[in-house]
């Protein structure tokens, strides 16, 4: 594979792309050789990568204070450990709803405090990183920014965990090399998130690359989760896809849940109702347990803490 900016006709292959180059030098910061037992990354007090299976849920976009408060209540009471919600939305069309910006972040903070659940939200530009750092529990880097290297390196200089989504046009190797850019700044609290790649048909929104996510889990020490909402886009398929991610040995999922999907301003067709989210959690629990990575619960953490204090 040639480097994007290799001169035409060049046969020079960048070192990191040569198959014979050891994984150690290909992924010096995020490769599994660095922490063979795997690393645990926390969003707030919620661990990812500790052999439990953590669920992140919430609306595509923050639409109002009331709506995000209700969404937080619905998902937290049903077992989500982290709230999601976009305040800065990367929309394909410039005429679509772009999010509420910093006002939306304040609404997330309030909902997060009221329901005792940390949140993750997308940062769209390098210019916003410093301002957002003290306000958010975790930065999300969206698929469209996976190779925005200045943004990756800027979040890599912060103290916040980074959820790095895979671009729908990137190979797993390019995804891990994007994580290297984050880690280069000193921050290796990175959670990888597979969110579907371009396939052929439009029966599902993208193609959930479970094998690519499993490969990433094998090659790196980073926790790996999947986002079946964006990958599949069909609410009725999300419960089994979530269970499959647990059975595949991955560390969690992120799903979109809206208190009233028919009114959603963004990704309305793929949002789960709170009741569908409840059914997803019920489907997930026994399968995750059987796969040896029980669904993360507040109780379990309290139990683990109590055990470690004994
Ligand atoms: C999102 O999760 O809000 C989102 C925009 O997803 P993606 O970047 O994967 O398209
Ligand atoms: Mn969305």
Short mmCIF file of N, CA, C and O in Angstrom, two decimals, residues 89-146:
data_model
loop_
_atom_site.label_atom_id
_atom_site.label_comp_id
_atom_site.label_asym_id
_atom_site.label_seq_id
_atom_site.Cartn_x
_atom_site.Cartn_y
_atom_site.Cartn_z
N UNK A 89 -22.71 18.61 15.59
CA UNK A 89 -23.06 17.49 14.72
C UNK A 89 -22.40 17.61 13.35
O UNK A 89 -22.55 18.64 12.68
N UNK A 90 -21.69 16.56 12.93
CA UNK A 90 -21.08 16.57 11.59
C UNK A 90 -22.11 16.09 10.57
O UNK A 90 -22.25 14.90 10.33
N UNK A 91 -22.90 16.99 10.00
CA UNK A 91 -23.97 16.55 9.11
C UNK A 91 -23.51 16.55 7.66
O UNK A 91 -22.80 17.46 7.22
N UNK A 92 -23.98 15.56 6.93
CA UNK A 92 -23.58 15.43 5.53
C UNK A 92 -24.03 16.66 4.75
O UNK A 92 -23.32 17.16 3.88
N UNK A 93 -25.23 17.16 5.06
CA UNK A 93 -25.70 18.37 4.40
C UNK A 93 -25.53 19.58 5.32
O UNK A 93 -25.88 19.52 6.51
N UNK A 94 -25.04 20.69 4.78
CA UNK A 94 -24.90 21.89 5.62
C UNK A 94 -26.25 22.47 6.04
O UNK A 94 -26.33 23.33 6.91
N UNK A 95 -27.33 22.00 5.40
CA UNK A 95 -28.65 22.52 5.74
C UNK A 95 -29.36 21.69 6.81
O UNK A 95 -30.46 22.03 7.24
N UNK A 96 -28.75 20.58 7.22
CA UNK A 96 -29.34 19.78 8.31
C UNK A 96 -28.99 20.42 9.66
O UNK A 96 -28.05 21.20 9.76
N UNK A 97 -29.74 20.01 10.68
CA UNK A 97 -29.51 20.50 12.06
C UNK A 97 -28.06 20.25 12.47
O UNK A 97 -27.59 19.11 12.42
N UNK A 98 -27.38 21.30 12.88
CA UNK A 98 -25.94 21.18 13.18
C UNK A 98 -25.66 21.01 14.67
O UNK A 98 -24.50 20.95 15.07
N UNK A 99 -26.71 20.95 15.49
CA UNK A 99 -26.50 20.80 16.93
C UNK A 99 -26.55 22.14 17.64
O UNK A 99 -26.51 23.20 17.00
N UNK A 100 -26.61 22.09 18.98
CA UNK A 100 -26.77 23.31 19.78
C UNK A 100 -25.45 23.87 20.27
O UNK A 100 -25.42 24.87 21.00
N UNK A 101 -24.34 23.24 19.91
CA UNK A 101 -23.03 23.76 20.29
C UNK A 101 -22.81 23.74 21.79
O UNK A 101 -23.28 22.83 22.49
N UNK A 102 -22.14 24.77 22.31
CA UNK A 102 -21.80 24.78 23.74
C UNK A 102 -23.03 24.75 24.64
O UNK A 102 -22.99 24.20 25.74
N UNK A 103 -24.14 25.31 24.16
CA UNK A 103 -25.37 25.24 24.97
C UNK A 103 -25.78 23.78 25.15
O UNK A 103 -26.26 23.36 26.22
N UNK A 104 -25.58 22.99 24.12
CA UNK A 104 -25.90 21.56 24.19
C UNK A 104 -25.00 20.83 25.17
O UNK A 104 -25.43 19.92 25.89
N UNK A 105 -23.74 21.26 25.25
CA UNK A 105 -22.81 20.63 26.21
C UNK A 105 -23.28 20.92 27.64
O UNK A 105 -23.24 20.05 28.51
N UNK A 106 -23.75 22.14 27.87
CA UNK A 106 -24.24 22.47 29.22
C UNK A 106 -25.47 21.61 29.56
O UNK A 106 -25.62 21.15 30.68
N UNK A 107 -26.32 21.37 28.57
CA UNK A 107 -27.50 20.51 28.82
C UNK A 107 -27.06 19.09 29.14
O UNK A 107 -27.63 18.42 30.01
N UNK A 108 -26.03 18.62 28.45
CA UNK A 108 -25.50 17.28 28.74
C UNK A 108 -24.94 17.22 30.16
O UNK A 108 -25.17 16.24 30.89
N UNK A 109 -24.22 18.26 30.54
CA UNK A 109 -23.64 18.29 31.89
C UNK A 109 -24.75 18.21 32.94
O UNK A 109 -24.64 17.47 33.92
N UNK A 110 -25.81 18.98 32.73
CA UNK A 110 -26.90 18.98 33.71
C UNK A 110 -27.59 17.62 33.78
O UNK A 110 -27.86 17.11 34.87
N UNK A 111 -27.84 17.02 32.62
CA UNK A 111 -28.50 15.71 32.60
C UNK A 111 -27.59 14.66 33.24
O UNK A 111 -28.04 13.78 33.98
N UNK A 112 -26.31 14.78 32.95
CA UNK A 112 -25.34 13.83 33.48
C UNK A 112 -25.30 13.90 35.02
O UNK A 112 -25.33 12.89 35.71
N UNK A 113 -25.30 15.12 35.54
CA UNK A 113 -25.28 15.28 37.01
C UNK A 113 -26.59 14.79 37.61
O UNK A 113 -26.59 14.08 38.61
N UNK A 114 -27.69 15.15 36.98
CA UNK A 114 -29.00 14.80 37.56
C UNK A 114 -29.19 13.29 37.63
O UNK A 114 -29.85 12.79 38.54
N UNK A 115 -28.62 12.56 36.68
CA UNK A 115 -28.87 11.11 36.64
C UNK A 115 -27.61 10.30 36.93
O UNK A 115 -27.60 9.08 36.74
N UNK A 116 -26.56 11.00 37.37
CA UNK A 116 -25.35 10.34 37.83
C UNK A 116 -24.79 9.37 36.77
O UNK A 116 -24.55 8.20 37.04
N UNK A 117 -24.59 9.93 35.59
CA UNK A 117 -24.09 9.12 34.48
C UNK A 117 -23.13 10.01 33.66
O UNK A 117 -23.49 11.12 33.28
N UNK A 118 -21.90 9.56 33.45
CA UNK A 118 -20.97 10.39 32.67
C UNK A 118 -21.37 10.42 31.20
O UNK A 118 -22.18 9.60 30.75
N UNK A 119 -20.83 11.38 30.46
CA UNK A 119 -21.23 11.47 29.04
C UNK A 119 -20.04 11.63 28.11
O UNK A 119 -18.97 12.08 28.49
N UNK A 120 -20.30 11.24 26.87
CA UNK A 120 -19.32 11.40 25.78
C UNK A 120 -20.00 12.23 24.70
O UNK A 120 -21.20 12.06 24.43
N UNK A 121 -19.22 13.14 24.11
CA UNK A 121 -19.79 13.97 23.05
C UNK A 121 -18.71 14.31 22.02
O UNK A 121 -17.52 14.32 22.35
N UNK A 122 -19.15 14.55 20.81
CA UNK A 122 -18.18 14.71 19.72
C UNK A 122 -17.54 16.09 19.71
O UNK A 122 -18.22 17.11 19.90
N UNK A 123 -16.25 16.11 19.46
CA UNK A 123 -15.54 17.37 19.20
C UNK A 123 -15.25 17.39 17.71
O UNK A 123 -14.70 16.45 17.15
N UNK A 124 -15.66 18.49 17.08
CA UNK A 124 -15.54 18.55 15.61
C UNK A 124 -14.28 19.24 15.14
O UNK A 124 -13.81 18.98 14.04
N UNK A 125 -13.77 20.15 15.97
CA UNK A 125 -12.62 20.89 15.45
C UNK A 125 -11.57 21.10 16.53
O UNK A 125 -11.87 21.19 17.73
N UNK A 126 -10.35 21.19 16.04
CA UNK A 126 -9.21 21.41 16.91
C UNK A 126 -9.39 22.68 17.75
O UNK A 126 -9.00 22.72 18.92
N UNK A 127 -10.05 23.67 17.14
CA UNK A 127 -10.21 24.96 17.82
C UNK A 127 -11.06 24.83 19.09
O UNK A 127 -10.97 25.68 19.98
N UNK A 128 -11.88 23.78 19.19
CA UNK A 128 -12.77 23.63 20.34
C UNK A 128 -12.20 22.75 21.45
O UNK A 128 -12.80 22.62 22.52
N UNK A 129 -11.08 22.11 21.20
CA UNK A 129 -10.60 21.10 22.15
C UNK A 129 -10.34 21.67 23.54
O UNK A 129 -10.83 21.15 24.54
N UNK A 130 -9.60 22.78 23.62
CA UNK A 130 -9.25 23.31 24.94
C UNK A 130 -10.48 23.78 25.70
O UNK A 130 -10.61 23.57 26.90
N UNK A 131 -11.42 24.40 24.98
CA UNK A 131 -12.63 24.88 25.64
C UNK A 131 -13.50 23.72 26.14
O UNK A 131 -14.11 23.79 27.19
N UNK A 132 -13.52 22.65 25.37
CA UNK A 132 -14.38 21.52 25.76
C UNK A 132 -13.76 20.64 26.85
O UNK A 132 -14.48 19.99 27.61
N UNK A 133 -12.45 20.61 26.91
CA UNK A 133 -11.80 19.64 27.82
C UNK A 133 -12.34 19.67 29.25
O UNK A 133 -12.69 18.61 29.79
N UNK A 134 -12.48 20.84 29.88
CA UNK A 134 -12.98 20.80 31.26
C UNK A 134 -14.47 20.49 31.36
O UNK A 134 -14.97 20.23 32.45
N UNK A 135 -15.18 20.53 30.25
CA UNK A 135 -16.64 20.39 30.29
C UNK A 135 -17.12 18.96 30.06
O UNK A 135 -18.24 18.62 30.43
N UNK A 136 -16.32 18.13 29.40
CA UNK A 136 -16.81 16.81 28.96
C UNK A 136 -16.11 15.69 29.73
O UNK A 136 -15.00 15.87 30.23
N UNK A 137 -16.79 14.53 29.79
CA UNK A 137 -16.15 13.37 30.43
C UNK A 137 -15.30 12.60 29.43
O UNK A 137 -14.37 11.90 29.81
N UNK A 138 -15.66 12.67 28.15
CA UNK A 138 -14.86 12.01 27.11
C UNK A 138 -15.12 12.70 25.79
O UNK A 138 -16.23 13.18 25.53
N UNK A 139 -14.08 12.73 24.97
CA UNK A 139 -14.21 13.27 23.61
C UNK A 139 -14.57 12.13 22.65
O UNK A 139 -13.96 11.06 22.70
N UNK A 140 -15.51 12.39 21.78
CA UNK A 140 -15.76 11.47 20.66
C UNK A 140 -15.15 12.09 19.41
O UNK A 140 -15.36 13.27 19.12
N UNK A 141 -14.37 11.28 18.68
CA UNK A 141 -13.90 11.69 17.35
C UNK A 141 -14.76 10.91 16.37
O UNK A 141 -14.79 9.67 16.39
N UNK A 142 -15.47 11.63 15.52
CA UNK A 142 -16.40 10.99 14.60
C UNK A 142 -15.71 10.37 13.40
O UNK A 142 -14.53 10.65 13.12
N UNK A 143 -16.48 9.53 12.72
CA UNK A 143 -15.95 8.81 11.55
C UNK A 143 -15.33 9.77 10.54
O UNK A 143 -14.28 9.49 9.97
N UNK A 144 -15.99 10.90 10.35
CA UNK A 144 -15.52 11.83 9.30
C UNK A 144 -14.23 12.53 9.68
O UNK A 144 -13.60 13.16 8.84
N UNK A 145 -13.88 12.48 10.94
CA UNK A 145 -12.65 13.14 11.39
C UNK A 145 -11.55 12.16 11.77
O UNK A 145 -10.55 12.56 12.35
N UNK A 146 -11.74 10.88 11.43
CA UNK A 146 -10.76 9.88 11.89
C UNK A 146 -9.36 10.18 11.40
O UNK A 146 -8.38 9.78 12.02
#
